[in-house]
Coordinates of C-alpha atoms (C1' of nucleotides) in Angstrom, one line a residue:
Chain A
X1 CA 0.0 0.0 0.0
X2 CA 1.3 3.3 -1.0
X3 CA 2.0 5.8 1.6
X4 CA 2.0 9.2 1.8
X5 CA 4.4 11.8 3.3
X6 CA 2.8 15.0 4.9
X7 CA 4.2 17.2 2.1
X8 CA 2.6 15.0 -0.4
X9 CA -0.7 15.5 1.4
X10 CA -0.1 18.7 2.1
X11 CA 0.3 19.5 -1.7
X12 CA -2.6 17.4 -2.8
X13 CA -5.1 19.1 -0.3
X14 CA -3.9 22.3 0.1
X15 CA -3.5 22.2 3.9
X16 CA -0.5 23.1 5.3
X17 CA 1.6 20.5 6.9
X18 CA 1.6 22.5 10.3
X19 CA -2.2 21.9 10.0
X20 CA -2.2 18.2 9.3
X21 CA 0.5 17.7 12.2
X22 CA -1.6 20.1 14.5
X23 CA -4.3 17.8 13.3
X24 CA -2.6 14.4 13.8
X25 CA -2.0 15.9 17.3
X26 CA -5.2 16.1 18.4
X27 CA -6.9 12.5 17.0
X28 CA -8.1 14.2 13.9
X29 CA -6.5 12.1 11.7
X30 CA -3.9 9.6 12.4
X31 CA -0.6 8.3 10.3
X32 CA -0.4 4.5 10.2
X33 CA 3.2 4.9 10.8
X34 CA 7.3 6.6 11.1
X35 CA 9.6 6.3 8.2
X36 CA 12.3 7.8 10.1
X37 CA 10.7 10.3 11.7
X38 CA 8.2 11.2 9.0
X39 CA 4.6 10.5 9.2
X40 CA 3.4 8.2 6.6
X41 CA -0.3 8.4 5.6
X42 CA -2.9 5.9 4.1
X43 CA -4.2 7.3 1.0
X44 CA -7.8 7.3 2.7
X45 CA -6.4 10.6 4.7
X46 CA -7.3 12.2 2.0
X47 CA -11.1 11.1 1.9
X48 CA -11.3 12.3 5.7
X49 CA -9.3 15.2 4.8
X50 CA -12.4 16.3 2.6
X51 CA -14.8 15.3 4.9
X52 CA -13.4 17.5 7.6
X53 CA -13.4 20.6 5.4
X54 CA -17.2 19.5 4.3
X55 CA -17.1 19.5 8.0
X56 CA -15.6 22.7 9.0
X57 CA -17.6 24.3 6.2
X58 CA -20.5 23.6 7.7
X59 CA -19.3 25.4 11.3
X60 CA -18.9 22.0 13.2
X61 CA -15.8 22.0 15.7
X62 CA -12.9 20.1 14.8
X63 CA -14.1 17.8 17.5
X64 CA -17.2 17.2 16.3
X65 CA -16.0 16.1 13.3
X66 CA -14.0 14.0 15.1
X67 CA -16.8 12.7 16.3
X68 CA -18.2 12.2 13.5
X69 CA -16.0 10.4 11.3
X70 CA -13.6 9.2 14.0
X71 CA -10.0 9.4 12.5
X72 CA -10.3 5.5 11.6
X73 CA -13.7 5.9 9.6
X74 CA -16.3 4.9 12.7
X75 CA -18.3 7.6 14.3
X76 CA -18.1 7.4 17.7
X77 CA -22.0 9.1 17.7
X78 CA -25.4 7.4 18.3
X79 CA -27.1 7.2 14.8
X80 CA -29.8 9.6 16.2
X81 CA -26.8 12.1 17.2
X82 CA -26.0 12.3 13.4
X83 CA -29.3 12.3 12.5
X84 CA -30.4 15.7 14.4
X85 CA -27.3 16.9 12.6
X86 CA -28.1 16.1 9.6
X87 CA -31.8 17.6 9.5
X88 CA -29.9 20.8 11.1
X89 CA -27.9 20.6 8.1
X90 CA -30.7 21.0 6.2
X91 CA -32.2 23.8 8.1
X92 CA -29.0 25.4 7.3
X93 CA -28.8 24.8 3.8
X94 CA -32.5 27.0 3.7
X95 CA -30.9 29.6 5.4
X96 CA -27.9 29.6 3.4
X97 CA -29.7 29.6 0.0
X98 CA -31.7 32.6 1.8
X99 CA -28.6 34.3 2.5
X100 CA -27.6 33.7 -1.5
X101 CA -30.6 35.2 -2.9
X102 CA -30.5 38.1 -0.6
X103 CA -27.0 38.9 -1.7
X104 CA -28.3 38.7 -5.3
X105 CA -31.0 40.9 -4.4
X106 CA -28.5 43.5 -2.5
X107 CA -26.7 43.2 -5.7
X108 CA -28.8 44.4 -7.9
X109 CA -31.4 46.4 -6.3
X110 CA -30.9 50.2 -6.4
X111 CA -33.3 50.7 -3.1
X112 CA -30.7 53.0 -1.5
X113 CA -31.3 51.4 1.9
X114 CA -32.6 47.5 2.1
X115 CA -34.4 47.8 5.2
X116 CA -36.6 49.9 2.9
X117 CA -37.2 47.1 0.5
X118 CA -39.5 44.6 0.9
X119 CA -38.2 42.3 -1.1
X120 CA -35.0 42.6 0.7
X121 CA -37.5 41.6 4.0
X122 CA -39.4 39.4 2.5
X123 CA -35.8 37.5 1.5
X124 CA -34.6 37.9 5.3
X125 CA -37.8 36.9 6.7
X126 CA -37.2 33.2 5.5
X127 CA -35.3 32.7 8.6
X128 CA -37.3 34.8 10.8
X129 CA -38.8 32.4 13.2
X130 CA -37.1 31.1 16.2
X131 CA -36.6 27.6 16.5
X132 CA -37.6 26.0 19.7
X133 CA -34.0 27.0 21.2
X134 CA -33.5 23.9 23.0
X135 CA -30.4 24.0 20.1
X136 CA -27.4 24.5 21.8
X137 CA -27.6 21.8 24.4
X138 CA -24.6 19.7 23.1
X139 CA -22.1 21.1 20.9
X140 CA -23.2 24.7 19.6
X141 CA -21.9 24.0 16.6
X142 CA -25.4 22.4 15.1
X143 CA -27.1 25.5 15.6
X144 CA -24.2 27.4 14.0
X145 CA -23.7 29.2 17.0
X146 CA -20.0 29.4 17.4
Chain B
X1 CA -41.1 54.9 16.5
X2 CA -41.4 51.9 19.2
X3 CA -37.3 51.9 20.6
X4 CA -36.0 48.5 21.7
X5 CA -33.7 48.1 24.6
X6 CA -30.5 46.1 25.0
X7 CA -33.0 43.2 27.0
X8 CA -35.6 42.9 24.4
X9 CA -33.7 42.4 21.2
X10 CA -31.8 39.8 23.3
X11 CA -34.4 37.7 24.5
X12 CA -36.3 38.7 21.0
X13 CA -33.4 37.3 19.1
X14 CA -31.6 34.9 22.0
X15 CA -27.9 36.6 21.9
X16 CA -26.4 37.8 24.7
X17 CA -26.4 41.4 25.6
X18 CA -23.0 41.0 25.7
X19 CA -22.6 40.2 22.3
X20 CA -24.9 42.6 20.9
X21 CA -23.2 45.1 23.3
X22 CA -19.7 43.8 21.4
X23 CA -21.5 44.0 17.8
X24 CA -22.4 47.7 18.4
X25 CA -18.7 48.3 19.5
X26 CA -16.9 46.8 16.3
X27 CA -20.2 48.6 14.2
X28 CA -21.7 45.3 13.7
X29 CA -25.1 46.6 14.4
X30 CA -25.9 50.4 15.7
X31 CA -28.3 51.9 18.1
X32 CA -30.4 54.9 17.3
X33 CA -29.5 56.8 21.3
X34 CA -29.6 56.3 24.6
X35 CA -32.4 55.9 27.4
X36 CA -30.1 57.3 30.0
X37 CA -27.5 54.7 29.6
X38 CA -29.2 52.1 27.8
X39 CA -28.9 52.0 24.2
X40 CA -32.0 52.4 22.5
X41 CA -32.3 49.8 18.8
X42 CA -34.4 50.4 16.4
X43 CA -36.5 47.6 15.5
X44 CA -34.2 47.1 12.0
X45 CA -31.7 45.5 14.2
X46 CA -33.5 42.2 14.5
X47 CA -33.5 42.0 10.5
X48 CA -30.2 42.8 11.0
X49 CA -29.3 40.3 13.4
X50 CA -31.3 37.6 11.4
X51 CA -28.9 39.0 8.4
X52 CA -25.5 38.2 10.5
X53 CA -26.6 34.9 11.8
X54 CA -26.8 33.6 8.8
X55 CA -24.0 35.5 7.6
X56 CA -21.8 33.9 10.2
X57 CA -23.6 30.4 9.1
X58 CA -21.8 31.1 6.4
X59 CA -18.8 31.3 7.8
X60 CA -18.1 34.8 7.2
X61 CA -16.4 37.2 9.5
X62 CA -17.9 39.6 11.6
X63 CA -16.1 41.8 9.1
X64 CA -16.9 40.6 6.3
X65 CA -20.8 40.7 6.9
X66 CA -20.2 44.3 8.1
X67 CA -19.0 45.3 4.5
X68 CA -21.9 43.2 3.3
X69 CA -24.9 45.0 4.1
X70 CA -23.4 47.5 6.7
X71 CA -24.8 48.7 10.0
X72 CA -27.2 51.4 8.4
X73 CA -28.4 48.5 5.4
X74 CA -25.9 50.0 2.2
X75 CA -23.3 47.4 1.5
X76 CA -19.9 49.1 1.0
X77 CA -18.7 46.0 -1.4
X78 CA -18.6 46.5 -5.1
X79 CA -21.8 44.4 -6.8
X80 CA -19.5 42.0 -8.3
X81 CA -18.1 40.9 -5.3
X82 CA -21.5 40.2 -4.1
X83 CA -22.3 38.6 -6.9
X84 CA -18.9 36.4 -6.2
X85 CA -19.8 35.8 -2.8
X86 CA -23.2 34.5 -3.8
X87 CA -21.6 31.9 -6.4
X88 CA -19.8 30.9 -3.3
X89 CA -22.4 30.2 -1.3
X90 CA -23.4 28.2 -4.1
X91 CA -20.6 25.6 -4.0
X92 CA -20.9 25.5 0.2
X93 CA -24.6 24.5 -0.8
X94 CA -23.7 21.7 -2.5
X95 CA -21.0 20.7 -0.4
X96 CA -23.6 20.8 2.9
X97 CA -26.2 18.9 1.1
X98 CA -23.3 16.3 0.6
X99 CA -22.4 16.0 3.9
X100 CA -25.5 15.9 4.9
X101 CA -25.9 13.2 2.5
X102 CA -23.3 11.5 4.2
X103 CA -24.3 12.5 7.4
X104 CA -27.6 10.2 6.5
X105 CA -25.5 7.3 5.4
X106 CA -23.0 6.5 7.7
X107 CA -25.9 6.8 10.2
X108 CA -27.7 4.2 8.4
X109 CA -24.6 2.2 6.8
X110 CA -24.2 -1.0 8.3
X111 CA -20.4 -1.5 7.3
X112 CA -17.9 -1.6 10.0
X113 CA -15.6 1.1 8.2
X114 CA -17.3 3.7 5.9
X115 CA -13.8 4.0 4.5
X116 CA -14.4 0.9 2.9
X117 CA -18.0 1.7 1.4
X118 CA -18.6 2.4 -1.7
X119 CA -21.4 4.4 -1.2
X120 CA -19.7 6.6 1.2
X121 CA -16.8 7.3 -1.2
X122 CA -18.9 8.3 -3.7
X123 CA -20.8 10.3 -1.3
X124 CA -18.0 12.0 -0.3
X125 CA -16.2 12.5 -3.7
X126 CA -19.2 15.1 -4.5
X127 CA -16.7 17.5 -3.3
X128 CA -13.2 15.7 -4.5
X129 CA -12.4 18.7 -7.2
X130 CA -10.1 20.6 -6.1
X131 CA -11.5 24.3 -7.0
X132 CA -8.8 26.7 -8.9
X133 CA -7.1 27.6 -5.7
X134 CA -7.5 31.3 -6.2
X135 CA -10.4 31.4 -3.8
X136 CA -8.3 32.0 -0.2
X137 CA -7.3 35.2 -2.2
X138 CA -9.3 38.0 -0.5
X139 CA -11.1 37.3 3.1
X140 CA -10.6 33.7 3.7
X141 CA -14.4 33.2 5.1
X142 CA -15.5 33.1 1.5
X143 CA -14.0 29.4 0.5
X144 CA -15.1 28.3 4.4
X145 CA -11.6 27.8 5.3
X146 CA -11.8 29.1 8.8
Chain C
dC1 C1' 30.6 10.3 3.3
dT2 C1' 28.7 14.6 3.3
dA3 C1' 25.6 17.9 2.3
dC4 C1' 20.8 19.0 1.4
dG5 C1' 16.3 19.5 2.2
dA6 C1' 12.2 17.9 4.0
dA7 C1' 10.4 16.6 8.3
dT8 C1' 10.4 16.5 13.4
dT9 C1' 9.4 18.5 18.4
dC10 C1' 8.1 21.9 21.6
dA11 C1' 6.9 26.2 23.4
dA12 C1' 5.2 30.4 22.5
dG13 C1' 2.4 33.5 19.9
dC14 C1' -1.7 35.2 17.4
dC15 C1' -6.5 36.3 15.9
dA16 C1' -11.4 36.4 16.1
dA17 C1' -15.2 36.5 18.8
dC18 C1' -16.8 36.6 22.8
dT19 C1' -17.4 36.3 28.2
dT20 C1' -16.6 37.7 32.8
dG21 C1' -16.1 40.7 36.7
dA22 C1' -15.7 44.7 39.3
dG23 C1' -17.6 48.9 40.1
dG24 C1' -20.8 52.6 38.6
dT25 C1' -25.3 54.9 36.7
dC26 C1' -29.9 55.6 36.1
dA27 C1' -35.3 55.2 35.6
dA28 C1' -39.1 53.6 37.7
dC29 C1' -41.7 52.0 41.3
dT30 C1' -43.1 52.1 46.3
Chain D
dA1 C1' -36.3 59.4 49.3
dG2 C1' -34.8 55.0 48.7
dT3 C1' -34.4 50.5 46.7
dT4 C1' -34.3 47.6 42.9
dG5 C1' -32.7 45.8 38.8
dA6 C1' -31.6 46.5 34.3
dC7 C1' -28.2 48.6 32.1
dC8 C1' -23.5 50.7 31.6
dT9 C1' -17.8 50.8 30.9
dC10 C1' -13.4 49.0 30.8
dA11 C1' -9.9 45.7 31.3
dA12 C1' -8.8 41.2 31.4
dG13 C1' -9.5 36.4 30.4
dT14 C1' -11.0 32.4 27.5
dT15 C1' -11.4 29.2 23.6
dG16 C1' -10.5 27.2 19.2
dG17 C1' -7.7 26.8 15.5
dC18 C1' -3.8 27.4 13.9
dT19 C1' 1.2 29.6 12.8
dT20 C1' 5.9 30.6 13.8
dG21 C1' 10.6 29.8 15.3
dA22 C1' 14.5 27.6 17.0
dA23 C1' 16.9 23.7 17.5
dT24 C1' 17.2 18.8 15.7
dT25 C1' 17.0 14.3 13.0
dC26 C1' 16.7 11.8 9.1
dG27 C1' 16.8 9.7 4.1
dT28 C1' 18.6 10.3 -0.2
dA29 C1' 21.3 12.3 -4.1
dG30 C1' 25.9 13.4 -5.4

DNA sequence: CTACGAATTCAAGCCAACTTGAGGTCAACT
DNA sequence: AGTTGACCTCAAGTTGGCTTGAATTCGTAG
């Protein structure tokens, strides 16, 4: 099996190798081994290396994701964890696209102020409601909190 | 015009009164006086503050969704960055619903090691493509990279 | 065999985004 | 007039996620 130096993953992933030590460090990902005293890693770091930018992208805590995932591919969650995680995902995905079209909309309309616009409201009141708060109980980072 | 003090928009909005004490120091957001001490909001603010949660959702800096839509509602960013902006938020889209996606399947996955399911890799190769590299050029919170 | 360059460790530093705490002010109610 | 409680300021502290620097160790090419 081919291994991989950090400089090689570094290059292919565009993560500095500070990072990936600093990540290696903490549990995040894990070399299968020394040559020398160079870390050597599986090819599959890559695959968790997207994952945890999917991951980071999506405002979850490097420990959540480690959580997640696990650095050897097993989540160390309760399926209904990831579940609740998921739907918030997908509350988050409304509220992104929201935030999309209203930067379209700031864009292009010539209201000078947007509060003024009610487009620009109706746009922003997507995400108006409150959910039922009970959010941030575990990690924050579902809500998007951080 | 009905004024809102610090205690309303916080239990209105559920932020701190620290925070929304902090966001009117860095010109986040802006009050309209003072009751005595007490900063007086307009009601605006709570657009606003829908406006920067999912800003930071986004991942963008405090900074950055200043010069987005600015305290008093005028962005102070050219359109075509907005417009750039909004095509990112486009590709974080689509990277979410994947992880959410995967999210959903390793929940559900029987195998021992999602690094050796098929499914997952596919799953997760939504996102493989590594993207022209320009993006970290300006801000940083625009590719998600924080 | 030696020099080179890529990697290593470890401690310290840095930035954003808040939070905390001490001590003070003020409006409103009794 | 006095008490209450929500607000205020300012400085300092905290956390997460890295980065930087100095001193060191290797493997490989010449």
């Amino acid at each position: 099996m081919k291994m991989l130096d950090i400089g090689e993953v570094s290059q292919t992933v565009g993560i500095p190798a500070s990072t990936l030590r600093y990540y290696d460090e903490i549990g995040l990902i894990s070399s299968v081994g020394r040559h020398g005293l160079r870390r050597q890693f599986a090819p599959d770091v890559l695959l968790q290396l997207a994952l945890i930018s999917m991951g980071k992208s999506a405002g979850f805590s490097l420990e959540d994701i480690a959580g997640m995932f696990g650095s050897d591919g097993r989540p160390d969650l309760p399926r209904q964890e990831l579940h609740d995680r998921a739907d918030n995902l997908d509350r988050q995905i409304r509220e992104l696209t929201a935030l999309r079209d209203t930067l379209r909309h700031v864009a292009d309309c010539p209201a000078p102020s947007h509060m003024e616009c009610p487009t620009f409201r109706r746009l922003v009141g997507v995400m108006g409601r409150r959910r039922s708060k009970k959010a941030k109980s575990r990690s924050k980072a579902s809500a998007g909190l951080r």
